[in-house]
Amino acid sequence: MKTNTNIPASLVADIAGQVSKHKSPKAIAKAVINLIIAIAAGLAIIFGNLESQSWGSMCLGCIVVICLIMSFVYMFGSTPELRYNGSKINGYQLYFNNPSIAAINVALRDKDRKVVLTYMNKAEIGLRLNVAISEDDSLKRMQFFKYVPFEYKPESEIIEIDAETAEFIEKL
């Protein structure tokens, strides 16, 4: 599962000086679009026919309120994306029901899709693999986490991966 906002801090702790947080351009664009829609609907209410008791004014008012709320959510509520030396970091999470890290590592190294899929689990319990890959491929690493009641704790050291393994994980 691809994720840009759920990259564990322990996976990038040793390179924290080179990792920066930035507001996503998509979130900014969505906020601006919602703000423009809210302004347009508000102006339509103000300069439209307010004397009549029609459902149109009420609908435009609802659109204004919803768009303003969504604009604030996109602008202030969205999680910033991480960048490594200016390149966006994409995160991936895979869940496994097999507690053997060595067996999963062998399957990933051999790029054996069938074996990896048999180990994978849809539920968020057991073993979790977090992978961080920058868009320019300057950062490619993974770390296993084990589910201990109510939280995940690191189960392995940070493992640097090669380009072929990173591409294989991206395609899962």
PDB file of C-alpha atoms in Angstrom:
ATOM      1  CA  MET A   1       0.000   0.000   0.000  1.00  0.00           C
ATOM      2  CA  LYS A   2       1.510   3.298  -1.069  1.00  0.00           C
ATOM      3  CA  THR A   3       1.532   6.081   1.477  1.00  0.00           C
ATOM      4  CA  ASN A   4       3.198   9.472   1.460  1.00  0.00           C
ATOM      5  CA  THR A   5       2.257  10.553   4.939  1.00  0.00           C
ATOM      6  CA  ASN A   6       2.894   7.504   7.079  1.00  0.00           C
ATOM      7  CA  ILE A   7       6.653   7.071   6.964  1.00  0.00           C
ATOM      8  CA  PRO A   8       7.959   6.096  10.425  1.00  0.00           C
ATOM      9  CA  ALA A   9      10.383   8.572  11.966  1.00  0.00           C
ATOM     10  CA  SER A  10      12.800   5.755  12.818  1.00  0.00           C
ATOM     11  CA  LEU A  11      13.187   4.962   9.095  1.00  0.00           C
ATOM     12  CA  VAL A  12      14.579   8.430   8.357  1.00  0.00           C
ATOM     13  CA  ALA A  13      16.013   9.352  11.787  1.00  0.00           C
ATOM     14  CA  ASP A  14      19.663   8.996  10.760  1.00  0.00           C
ATOM     15  CA  ILE A  15      19.209  11.335   7.775  1.00  0.00           C
ATOM     16  CA  ALA A  16      16.909  13.809   9.539  1.00  0.00           C
ATOM     17  CA  GLY A  17      19.114  16.746   8.543  1.00  0.00           C
ATOM     18  CA  GLN A  18      18.522  15.990   4.862  1.00  0.00           C
ATOM     19  CA  VAL A  19      14.773  15.342   5.173  1.00  0.00           C
ATOM     20  CA  SER A  20      12.399  18.278   5.091  1.00  0.00           C
ATOM     21  CA  LYS A  21       8.628  18.636   5.290  1.00  0.00           C
ATOM     22  CA  HIS A  22       6.711  20.447   2.576  1.00  0.00           C
ATOM     23  CA  LYS A  23       3.041  21.150   1.984  1.00  0.00           C
ATOM     24  CA  SER A  24       1.830  19.063  -0.933  1.00  0.00           C
ATOM     25  CA  PRO A  25       1.202  21.089  -4.111  1.00  0.00           C
ATOM     26  CA  LYS A  26      -1.963  19.020  -4.638  1.00  0.00           C
ATOM     27  CA  ALA A  27      -3.307  20.064  -1.226  1.00  0.00           C
ATOM     28  CA  ILE A  28      -2.576  23.714  -1.962  1.00  0.00           C
ATOM     29  CA  ALA A  29      -4.291  23.471  -5.368  1.00  0.00           C
ATOM     30  CA  LYS A  30      -7.371  21.802  -3.853  1.00  0.00           C
ATOM     31  CA  ALA A  31      -7.551  24.489  -1.159  1.00  0.00           C
ATOM     32  CA  VAL A  32      -7.347  27.278  -3.735  1.00  0.00           C
ATOM     33  CA  ILE A  33     -10.003  25.665  -5.971  1.00  0.00           C
ATOM     34  CA  ASN A  34     -12.396  25.252  -3.021  1.00  0.00           C
ATOM     35  CA  LEU A  35     -11.763  28.832  -1.966  1.00  0.00           C
ATOM     36  CA  ILE A  36     -12.526  30.110  -5.487  1.00  0.00           C
ATOM     37  CA  ILE A  37     -15.764  28.092  -5.589  1.00  0.00           C
ATOM     38  CA  ALA A  38     -16.757  29.446  -2.178  1.00  0.00           C
ATOM     39  CA  ILE A  39     -16.075  33.033  -3.250  1.00  0.00           C
ATOM     40  CA  ALA A  40     -18.017  32.578  -6.500  1.00  0.00           C
ATOM     41  CA  ALA A  41     -20.993  31.025  -4.697  1.00  0.00           C
ATOM     42  CA  GLY A  42     -20.863  33.756  -2.036  1.00  0.00           C
ATOM     43  CA  LEU A  43     -20.861  36.482  -4.676  1.00  0.00           C
ATOM     44  CA  ALA A  44     -23.789  34.785  -6.407  1.00  0.00           C
ATOM     45  CA  ILE A  45     -25.721  34.909  -3.141  1.00  0.00           C
ATOM     46  CA  ILE A  46     -24.813  38.539  -2.466  1.00  0.00           C
ATOM     47  CA  PHE A  47     -25.528  39.863  -5.943  1.00  0.00           C
ATOM     48  CA  GLY A  48     -28.269  37.389  -6.789  1.00  0.00           C
ATOM     49  CA  ASN A  49     -31.912  37.776  -5.978  1.00  0.00           C
ATOM     50  CA  LEU A  50     -31.953  37.582  -2.178  1.00  0.00           C
ATOM     51  CA  GLU A  51     -35.550  38.799  -1.922  1.00  0.00           C
ATOM     52  CA  SER A  52     -37.047  35.616  -3.238  1.00  0.00           C
ATOM     53  CA  GLN A  53     -37.470  32.669  -0.962  1.00  0.00           C
ATOM     54  CA  SER A  54     -35.955  30.088  -3.209  1.00  0.00           C
ATOM     55  CA  TRP A  55     -33.952  26.991  -2.601  1.00  0.00           C
ATOM     56  CA  GLY A  56     -31.186  28.354  -4.849  1.00  0.00           C
ATOM     57  CA  SER A  57     -29.884  30.802  -2.257  1.00  0.00           C
ATOM     58  CA  MET A  58     -29.922  28.111   0.397  1.00  0.00           C
ATOM     59  CA  CYS A  59     -27.991  25.684  -1.832  1.00  0.00           C
ATOM     60  CA  LEU A  60     -25.415  28.330  -2.693  1.00  0.00           C
ATOM     61  CA  GLY A  61     -25.010  29.065   1.014  1.00  0.00           C
ATOM     62  CA  CYS A  62     -24.402  25.392   1.714  1.00  0.00           C
ATOM     63  CA  ILE A  63     -21.827  25.264  -1.096  1.00  0.00           C
ATOM     64  CA  VAL A  64     -20.034  28.280   0.402  1.00  0.00           C
ATOM     65  CA  VAL A  65     -19.853  26.696   3.845  1.00  0.00           C
ATOM     66  CA  ILE A  66     -18.742  23.283   2.551  1.00  0.00           C
ATOM     67  CA  CYS A  67     -16.089  24.754   0.243  1.00  0.00           C
ATOM     68  CA  LEU A  68     -14.707  26.988   2.977  1.00  0.00           C
ATOM     69  CA  ILE A  69     -14.456  24.050   5.370  1.00  0.00           C
ATOM     70  CA  MET A  70     -12.782  21.874   2.730  1.00  0.00           C
ATOM     71  CA  SER A  71     -10.373  24.683   1.870  1.00  0.00           C
ATOM     72  CA  PHE A  72      -9.272  24.948   5.502  1.00  0.00           C
ATOM     73  CA  VAL A  73      -8.986  21.167   5.807  1.00  0.00           C
ATOM     74  CA  TYR A  74      -6.777  20.916   2.706  1.00  0.00           C
ATOM     75  CA  MET A  75      -4.615  23.859   3.703  1.00  0.00           C
ATOM     76  CA  PHE A  76      -4.145  23.262   7.418  1.00  0.00           C
ATOM     77  CA  GLY A  77      -5.175  19.640   8.004  1.00  0.00           C
ATOM     78  CA  SER A  78      -3.217  17.793   5.356  1.00  0.00           C
ATOM     79  CA  THR A  79      -0.024  16.100   6.424  1.00  0.00           C
ATOM     80  CA  PRO A  80       3.094  17.532   4.824  1.00  0.00           C
ATOM     81  CA  GLU A  81       5.082  15.316   2.485  1.00  0.00           C
ATOM     82  CA  LEU A  82       8.701  14.414   3.183  1.00  0.00           C
ATOM     83  CA  ARG A  83      11.521  15.335   0.802  1.00  0.00           C
ATOM     84  CA  TYR A  84      15.048  13.946   0.787  1.00  0.00           C
ATOM     85  CA  ASN A  85      17.511  16.424  -0.741  1.00  0.00           C
ATOM     86  CA  GLY A  86      14.605  18.031  -2.581  1.00  0.00           C
ATOM     87  CA  SER A  87      13.159  14.771  -3.932  1.00  0.00           C
ATOM     88  CA  LYS A  88       9.776  13.533  -2.686  1.00  0.00           C
ATOM     89  CA  ILE A  89       9.830  10.367  -0.564  1.00  0.00           C
ATOM     90  CA  ASN A  90       7.196   7.747  -1.326  1.00  0.00           C
ATOM     91  CA  GLY A  91       6.392   5.342   1.466  1.00  0.00           C
ATOM     92  CA  TYR A  92       5.047   1.817   1.168  1.00  0.00           C
ATOM     93  CA  GLN A  93       3.557  -0.409   3.865  1.00  0.00           C
ATOM     94  CA  LEU A  94       3.214  -4.152   3.521  1.00  0.00           C
ATOM     95  CA  TYR A  95       1.724  -6.414   6.179  1.00  0.00           C
ATOM     96  CA  PHE A  96       2.806 -10.027   6.638  1.00  0.00           C
ATOM     97  CA  ASN A  97       1.398 -12.928   8.618  1.00  0.00           C
ATOM     98  CA  ASN A  98       4.741 -14.762   8.572  1.00  0.00           C
ATOM     99  CA  PRO A  99       6.885 -13.693  11.531  1.00  0.00           C
ATOM    100  CA  SER A 100      10.105 -14.793   9.784  1.00  0.00           C
ATOM    101  CA  ILE A 101      11.967 -11.712   8.620  1.00  0.00           C
ATOM    102  CA  ALA A 102      14.633 -13.877   6.990  1.00  0.00           C
ATOM    103  CA  ALA A 103      12.087 -15.721   4.818  1.00  0.00           C
ATOM    104  CA  ILE A 104      10.512 -12.438   3.696  1.00  0.00           C
ATOM    105  CA  ASN A 105      13.946 -10.957   2.960  1.00  0.00           C
ATOM    106  CA  VAL A 106      14.844 -13.972   0.820  1.00  0.00           C
ATOM    107  CA  ALA A 107      11.571 -13.702  -1.114  1.00  0.00           C
ATOM    108  CA  LEU A 108      12.126  -9.980  -1.671  1.00  0.00           C
ATOM    109  CA  ARG A 109      15.750 -10.495  -2.695  1.00  0.00           C
ATOM    110  CA  ASP A 110      14.754 -13.250  -5.150  1.00  0.00           C
ATOM    111  CA  LYS A 111      11.793 -11.116  -6.321  1.00  0.00           C
ATOM    112  CA  ASP A 112       9.512 -14.116  -5.903  1.00  0.00           C
ATOM    113  CA  ARG A 113       6.089 -12.491  -6.192  1.00  0.00           C
ATOM    114  CA  LYS A 114       4.159 -15.694  -5.480  1.00  0.00           C
ATOM    115  CA  VAL A 115       5.941 -16.329  -2.173  1.00  0.00           C
ATOM    116  CA  VAL A 116       5.671 -12.695  -1.070  1.00  0.00           C
ATOM    117  CA  LEU A 117       1.935 -12.690  -1.798  1.00  0.00           C
ATOM    118  CA  THR A 118       1.460 -15.859   0.280  1.00  0.00           C
ATOM    119  CA  TYR A 119       3.173 -14.159   3.215  1.00  0.00           C
ATOM    120  CA  MET A 120       1.185 -10.940   2.843  1.00  0.00           C
ATOM    121  CA  ASN A 121      -1.725 -10.172   5.125  1.00  0.00           C
ATOM    122  CA  LYS A 122      -4.576  -7.686   4.678  1.00  0.00           C
ATOM    123  CA  ALA A 123      -4.995  -7.111   8.417  1.00  0.00           C
ATOM    124  CA  GLU A 124      -2.753  -4.637  10.163  1.00  0.00           C
ATOM    125  CA  ILE A 125      -1.387  -7.089  12.706  1.00  0.00           C
ATOM    126  CA  GLY A 126       1.700  -9.236  12.773  1.00  0.00           C
ATOM    127  CA  LEU A 127       4.679  -7.948  10.852  1.00  0.00           C
ATOM    128  CA  ARG A 128       4.798  -4.672   8.924  1.00  0.00           C
ATOM    129  CA  LEU A 129       7.377  -3.669   6.352  1.00  0.00           C
ATOM    130  CA  ASN A 130       7.876   0.054   5.810  1.00  0.00           C
ATOM    131  CA  VAL A 131       9.763   1.107   2.705  1.00  0.00           C
ATOM    132  CA  ALA A 132      10.928   4.635   1.848  1.00  0.00           C
ATOM    133  CA  ILE A 133      11.956   5.354  -1.744  1.00  0.00           C
ATOM    134  CA  SER A 134      12.745   8.820  -3.052  1.00  0.00           C
ATOM    135  CA  GLU A 135      11.586   9.737  -6.538  1.00  0.00           C
ATOM    136  CA  ASP A 136      15.170  10.217  -7.751  1.00  0.00           C
ATOM    137  CA  ASP A 137      16.184   6.834  -6.226  1.00  0.00           C
ATOM    138  CA  SER A 138      18.811   8.435  -3.978  1.00  0.00           C
ATOM    139  CA  LEU A 139      17.071   6.920  -0.935  1.00  0.00           C
ATOM    140  CA  LYS A 140      15.942   3.277  -0.922  1.00  0.00           C
ATOM    141  CA  ARG A 141      15.516   1.617   2.450  1.00  0.00           C
ATOM    142  CA  MET A 142      13.193  -0.580   4.440  1.00  0.00           C
ATOM    143  CA  GLN A 143      12.591  -1.635   8.023  1.00  0.00           C
ATOM    144  CA  PHE A 144      10.458  -4.323   9.627  1.00  0.00           C
ATOM    145  CA  PHE A 145       8.133  -3.550  12.547  1.00  0.00           C
ATOM    146  CA  LYS A 146       6.417  -6.093  14.797  1.00  0.00           C
ATOM    147  CA  TYR A 147       2.968  -5.551  16.261  1.00  0.00           C
ATOM    148  CA  VAL A 148       3.178  -5.516  20.025  1.00  0.00           C
ATOM    149  CA  PRO A 149      -0.245  -4.879  21.533  1.00  0.00           C
ATOM    150  CA  PHE A 150      -1.428  -1.439  20.496  1.00  0.00           C
ATOM    151  CA  GLU A 151       1.730  -0.338  18.650  1.00  0.00           C
ATOM    152  CA  TYR A 152       4.410  -1.334  16.172  1.00  0.00           C
ATOM    153  CA  LYS A 153       8.007  -1.581  17.394  1.00  0.00           C
ATOM    154  CA  PRO A 154      11.089  -1.847  15.174  1.00  0.00           C
ATOM    155  CA  GLU A 155      11.987  -5.489  14.621  1.00  0.00           C
ATOM    156  CA  SER A 156      14.994  -4.997  12.347  1.00  0.00           C
ATOM    157  CA  GLU A 157      17.669  -2.492  11.539  1.00  0.00           C
ATOM    158  CA  ILE A 158      17.248  -0.178   8.575  1.00  0.00           C
ATOM    159  CA  ILE A 159      18.063  -2.171   5.445  1.00  0.00           C
ATOM    160  CA  GLU A 160      19.333  -0.423   2.332  1.00  0.00           C
ATOM    161  CA  ILE A 161      17.847  -2.013  -0.786  1.00  0.00           C
ATOM    162  CA  ASP A 162      18.931  -2.046  -4.401  1.00  0.00           C
ATOM    163  CA  ALA A 163      17.043  -0.514  -7.318  1.00  0.00           C
ATOM    164  CA  GLU A 164      15.587  -3.832  -8.541  1.00  0.00           C
ATOM    165  CA  THR A 165      14.159  -4.697  -5.112  1.00  0.00           C
ATOM    166  CA  ALA A 166      12.746  -1.177  -4.758  1.00  0.00           C
ATOM    167  CA  GLU A 167      11.039  -1.499  -8.147  1.00  0.00           C
ATOM    168  CA  PHE A 168       9.693  -4.936  -7.177  1.00  0.00           C
ATOM    169  CA  ILE A 169       8.206  -3.553  -3.949  1.00  0.00           C
ATOM    170  CA  GLU A 170       6.652  -0.592  -5.781  1.00  0.00           C
ATOM    171  CA  LYS A 171       4.854  -3.001  -8.127  1.00  0.00           C
ATOM    172  CA  LEU A 172       3.400  -5.090  -5.286  1.00  0.00           C
TER     173      LEU A 172
END
